[in-house]
Coordinates of C-alpha atoms and ligand atoms in Angstrom, one line a residue:
X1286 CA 153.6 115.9 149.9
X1287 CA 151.9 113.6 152.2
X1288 CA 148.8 111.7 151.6
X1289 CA 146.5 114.5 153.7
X1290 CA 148.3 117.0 152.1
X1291 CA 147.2 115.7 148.6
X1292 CA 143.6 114.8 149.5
X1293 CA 143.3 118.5 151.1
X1294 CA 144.5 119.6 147.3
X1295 CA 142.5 117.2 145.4
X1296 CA 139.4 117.9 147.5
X1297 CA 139.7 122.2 147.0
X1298 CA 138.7 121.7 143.5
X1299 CA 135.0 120.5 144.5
X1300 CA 134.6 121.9 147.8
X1301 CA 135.7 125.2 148.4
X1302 CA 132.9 127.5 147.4
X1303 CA 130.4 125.3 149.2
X1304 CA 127.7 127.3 150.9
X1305 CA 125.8 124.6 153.0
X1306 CA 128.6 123.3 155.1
X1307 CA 130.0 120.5 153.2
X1308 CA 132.8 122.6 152.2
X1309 CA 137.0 121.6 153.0
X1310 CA 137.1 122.5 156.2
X1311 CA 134.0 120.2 157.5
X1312 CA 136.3 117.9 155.9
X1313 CA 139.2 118.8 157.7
X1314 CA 137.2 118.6 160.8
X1315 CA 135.7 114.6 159.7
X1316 CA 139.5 113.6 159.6
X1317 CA 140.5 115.3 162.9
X1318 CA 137.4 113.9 164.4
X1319 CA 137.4 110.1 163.3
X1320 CA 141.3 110.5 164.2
X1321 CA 140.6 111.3 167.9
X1322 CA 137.7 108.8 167.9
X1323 CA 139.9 106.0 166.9
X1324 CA 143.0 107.1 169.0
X1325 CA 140.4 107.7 172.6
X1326 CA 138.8 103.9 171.9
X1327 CA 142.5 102.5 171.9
X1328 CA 142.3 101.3 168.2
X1329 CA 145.7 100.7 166.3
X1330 CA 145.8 101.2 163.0
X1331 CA 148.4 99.7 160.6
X1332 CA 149.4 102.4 158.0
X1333 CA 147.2 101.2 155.0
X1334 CA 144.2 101.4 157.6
X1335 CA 144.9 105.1 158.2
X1336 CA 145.1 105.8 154.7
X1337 CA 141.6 104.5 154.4
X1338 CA 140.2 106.4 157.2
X1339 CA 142.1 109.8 155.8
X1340 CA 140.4 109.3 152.2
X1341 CA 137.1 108.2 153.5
X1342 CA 137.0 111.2 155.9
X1343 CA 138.3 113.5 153.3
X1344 CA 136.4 112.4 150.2
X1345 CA 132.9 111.1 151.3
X1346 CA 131.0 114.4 150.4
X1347 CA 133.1 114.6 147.0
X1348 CA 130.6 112.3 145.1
X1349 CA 127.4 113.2 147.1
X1350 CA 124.7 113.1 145.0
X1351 CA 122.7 116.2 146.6
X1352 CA 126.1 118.2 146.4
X1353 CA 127.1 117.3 142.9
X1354 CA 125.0 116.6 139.3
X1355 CA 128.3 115.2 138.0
X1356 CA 128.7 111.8 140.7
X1357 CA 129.7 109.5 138.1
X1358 CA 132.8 112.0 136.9
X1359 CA 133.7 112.6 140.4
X1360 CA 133.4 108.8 141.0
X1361 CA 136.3 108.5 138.2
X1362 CA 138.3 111.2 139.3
X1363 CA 138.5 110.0 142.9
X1364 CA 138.9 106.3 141.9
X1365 CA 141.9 107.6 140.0
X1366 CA 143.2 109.9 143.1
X1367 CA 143.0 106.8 145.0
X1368 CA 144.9 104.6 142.3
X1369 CA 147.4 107.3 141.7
X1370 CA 148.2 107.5 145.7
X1371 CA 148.2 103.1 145.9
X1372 CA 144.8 103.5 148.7
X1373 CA 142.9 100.6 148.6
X1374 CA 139.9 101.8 146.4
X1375 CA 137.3 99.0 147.5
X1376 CA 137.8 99.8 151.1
X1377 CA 137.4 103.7 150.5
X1378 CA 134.9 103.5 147.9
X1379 CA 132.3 100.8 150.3
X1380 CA 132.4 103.2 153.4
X1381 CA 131.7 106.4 151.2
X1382 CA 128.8 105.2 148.8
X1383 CA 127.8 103.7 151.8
X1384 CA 127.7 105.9 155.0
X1385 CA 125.4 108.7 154.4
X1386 CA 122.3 109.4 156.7
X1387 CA 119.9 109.0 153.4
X1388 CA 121.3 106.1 152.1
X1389 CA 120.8 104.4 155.8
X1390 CA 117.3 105.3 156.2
X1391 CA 115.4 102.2 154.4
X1392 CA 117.9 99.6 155.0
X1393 CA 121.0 99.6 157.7
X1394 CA 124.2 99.2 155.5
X1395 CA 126.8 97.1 157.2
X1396 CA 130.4 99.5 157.6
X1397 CA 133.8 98.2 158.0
X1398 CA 135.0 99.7 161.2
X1399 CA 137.1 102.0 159.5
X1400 CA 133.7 102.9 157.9
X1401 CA 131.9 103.1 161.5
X1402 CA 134.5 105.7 162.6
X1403 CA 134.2 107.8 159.6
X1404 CA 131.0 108.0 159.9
X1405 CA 130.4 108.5 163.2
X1406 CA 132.8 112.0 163.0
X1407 CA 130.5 113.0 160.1
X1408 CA 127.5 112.4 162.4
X1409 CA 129.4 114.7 165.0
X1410 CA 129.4 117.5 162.6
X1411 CA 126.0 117.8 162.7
X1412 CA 125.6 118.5 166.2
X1413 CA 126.8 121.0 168.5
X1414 CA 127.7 124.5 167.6
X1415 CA 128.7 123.9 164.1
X1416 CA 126.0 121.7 163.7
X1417 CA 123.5 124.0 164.2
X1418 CA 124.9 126.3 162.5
X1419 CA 125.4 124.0 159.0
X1420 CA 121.4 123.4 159.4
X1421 CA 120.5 126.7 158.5
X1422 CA 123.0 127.5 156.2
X1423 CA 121.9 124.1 154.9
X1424 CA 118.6 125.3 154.7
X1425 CA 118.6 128.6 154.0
X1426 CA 120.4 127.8 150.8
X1427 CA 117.9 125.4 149.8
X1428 CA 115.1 128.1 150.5
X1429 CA 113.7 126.6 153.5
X1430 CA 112.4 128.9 156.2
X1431 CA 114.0 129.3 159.8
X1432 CA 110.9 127.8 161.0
X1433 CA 107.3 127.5 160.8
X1434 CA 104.8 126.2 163.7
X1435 CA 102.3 125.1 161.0
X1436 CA 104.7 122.7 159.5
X1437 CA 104.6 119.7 161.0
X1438 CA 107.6 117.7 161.8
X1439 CA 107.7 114.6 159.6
X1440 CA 107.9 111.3 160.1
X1441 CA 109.2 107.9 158.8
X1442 CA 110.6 109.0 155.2
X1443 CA 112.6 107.1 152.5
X1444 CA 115.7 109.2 150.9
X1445 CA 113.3 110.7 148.5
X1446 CA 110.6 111.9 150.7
X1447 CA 113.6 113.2 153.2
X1448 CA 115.4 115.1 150.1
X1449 CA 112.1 116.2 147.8
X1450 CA 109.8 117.5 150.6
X1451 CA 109.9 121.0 151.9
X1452 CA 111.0 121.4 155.9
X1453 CA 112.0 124.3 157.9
X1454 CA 115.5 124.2 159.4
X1455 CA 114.2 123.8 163.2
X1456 CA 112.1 120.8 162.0
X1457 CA 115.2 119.2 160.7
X1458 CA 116.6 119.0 164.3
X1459 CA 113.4 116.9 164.9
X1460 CA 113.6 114.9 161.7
X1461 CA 117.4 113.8 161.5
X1462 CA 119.2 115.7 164.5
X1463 CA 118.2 114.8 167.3
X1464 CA 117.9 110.8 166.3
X1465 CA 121.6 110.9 165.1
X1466 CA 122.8 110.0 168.8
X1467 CA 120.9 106.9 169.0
X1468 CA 122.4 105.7 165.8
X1469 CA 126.1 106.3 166.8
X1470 CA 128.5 103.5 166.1
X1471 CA 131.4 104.1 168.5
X1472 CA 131.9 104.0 172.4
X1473 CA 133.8 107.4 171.7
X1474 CA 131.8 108.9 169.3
X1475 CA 128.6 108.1 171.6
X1476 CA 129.9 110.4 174.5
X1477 CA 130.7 113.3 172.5
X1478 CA 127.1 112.6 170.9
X1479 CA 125.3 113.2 174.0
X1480 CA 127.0 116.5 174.7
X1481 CA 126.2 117.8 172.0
X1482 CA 123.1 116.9 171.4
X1483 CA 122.4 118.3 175.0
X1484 CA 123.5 121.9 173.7
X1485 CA 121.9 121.7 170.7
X1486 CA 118.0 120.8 173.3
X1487 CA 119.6 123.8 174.5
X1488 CA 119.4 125.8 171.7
X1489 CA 115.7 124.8 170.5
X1490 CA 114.3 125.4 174.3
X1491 CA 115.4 128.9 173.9
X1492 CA 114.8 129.7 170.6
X1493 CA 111.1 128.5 171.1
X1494 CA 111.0 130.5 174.5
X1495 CA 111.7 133.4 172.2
X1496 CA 109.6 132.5 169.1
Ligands
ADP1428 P1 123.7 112.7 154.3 O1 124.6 113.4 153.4 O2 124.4 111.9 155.3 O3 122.6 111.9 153.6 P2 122.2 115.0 154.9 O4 121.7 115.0 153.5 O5 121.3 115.2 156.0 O6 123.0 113.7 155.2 O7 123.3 116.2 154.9 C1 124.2 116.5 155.9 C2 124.0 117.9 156.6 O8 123.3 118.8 155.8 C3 123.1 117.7 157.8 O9 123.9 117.3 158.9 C4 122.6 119.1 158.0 O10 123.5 119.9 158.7 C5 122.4 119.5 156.6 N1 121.0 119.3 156.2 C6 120.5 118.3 155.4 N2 119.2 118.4 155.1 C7 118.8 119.5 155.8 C8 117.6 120.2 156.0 N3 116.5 119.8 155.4 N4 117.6 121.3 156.8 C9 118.7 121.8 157.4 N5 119.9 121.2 157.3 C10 120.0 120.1 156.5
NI1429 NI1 129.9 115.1 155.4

């Protein structure tokens, strides 16, 4: 079996039930993605590098703490998944403890560029059709409502304020969605950004129109 192959395996024991759209195939769809990102800005990987990118894509929601109550476990098992198929841990184990919107929102963390891709193709799979569609499955699972006018979008928030507080799904567009763009790593990734983000203003023009 080849490395994806295995990670697609190891991963369906966490991720296949997931109702909020962390589940295998957004995972799938990171890999493709930070693939095609890499391949359209002319970057050449050696094959160790691709390994890296295929676990980081593949695993980074594994140990997520707002997905998981077990992190440290899953830590083990994943550093043993990446032992057991010779991936360099370090490399995997810096971009995914380290590339996730929350973590990023007090202090910048530095990527590898490995790391910059990865995260960049998560980024994309927030926005766009899918995107929109994970934030209200997102939401609705946490018990958020559609929307609310008298909830007011919120501003400048640490990791706990962002997890803790209650939102509605629309105001997350606001609170995370719509900035993602700005913050995108890669020339590539940047492009297909902007498009999507463009549907998505789309999207919230018409649904207020209706509202
Ligand atoms: P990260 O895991 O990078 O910290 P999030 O916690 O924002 O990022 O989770 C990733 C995805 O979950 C988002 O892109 C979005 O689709 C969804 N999500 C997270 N929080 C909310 C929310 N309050 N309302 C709707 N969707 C959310
Ligand atoms: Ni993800």
């Amino acid at each position: 079996m080849d490395i994806e192959n295995k990670l697609v395996q190891f991963i369906k024991r966490y991720m296949s039930e997931d109702p909020t759209g962390h589940d295998v195939y957004h995972s799938k769809r990171v890999a493709k993605m930070a693939k095609e990102l890499v391949n359209s800005d002319k970057l050449t990987l050696s094959e160790e590098e691709a390994k890296i990118l295929l676990s980081a894509s593949y695993l980074h929601d594994v140990i997520d703490d707002k997905l998981t109550e077990s992190k440290d476990i899953r830590l083990k098992e994943v550093e043993k998944f990446l032992v057991d198929n010779h991936v360099d841990i370090d490399a995997v184990m810096d971009i995914i403890l380290n590339m996730s919107y929350s973590d990023n929102l007090k202090n910048k963390k530095k990527l590898s560029t490995i790391g910059q891709y990865v995260q960049d193709a998560d980024r994309l799979d927030a926005l766009g059709a899918i995107g929109i569609a994970r934030a209200f499955a997102y939401g609705g699972h946490k018990g958020n409502l559609i929307y609310n006018p008298e909830i007011n979008i919120k501003k400048d928030f640490d990791k706990e304020t962002y997890r803790s507080q209650k939102s509605t799904s629309v105001n997350h567009f606001y609170e995370k969605l719509f900035k993602l763009k700005d913050l995108m790593n890669t020339n590539s990734g940047k492009k297909i950004a902007a498009k999507r983000t463009a549907f998505m203003e789309d999207f919230i023009a018409e649904f207020k129109e209706e509202w």
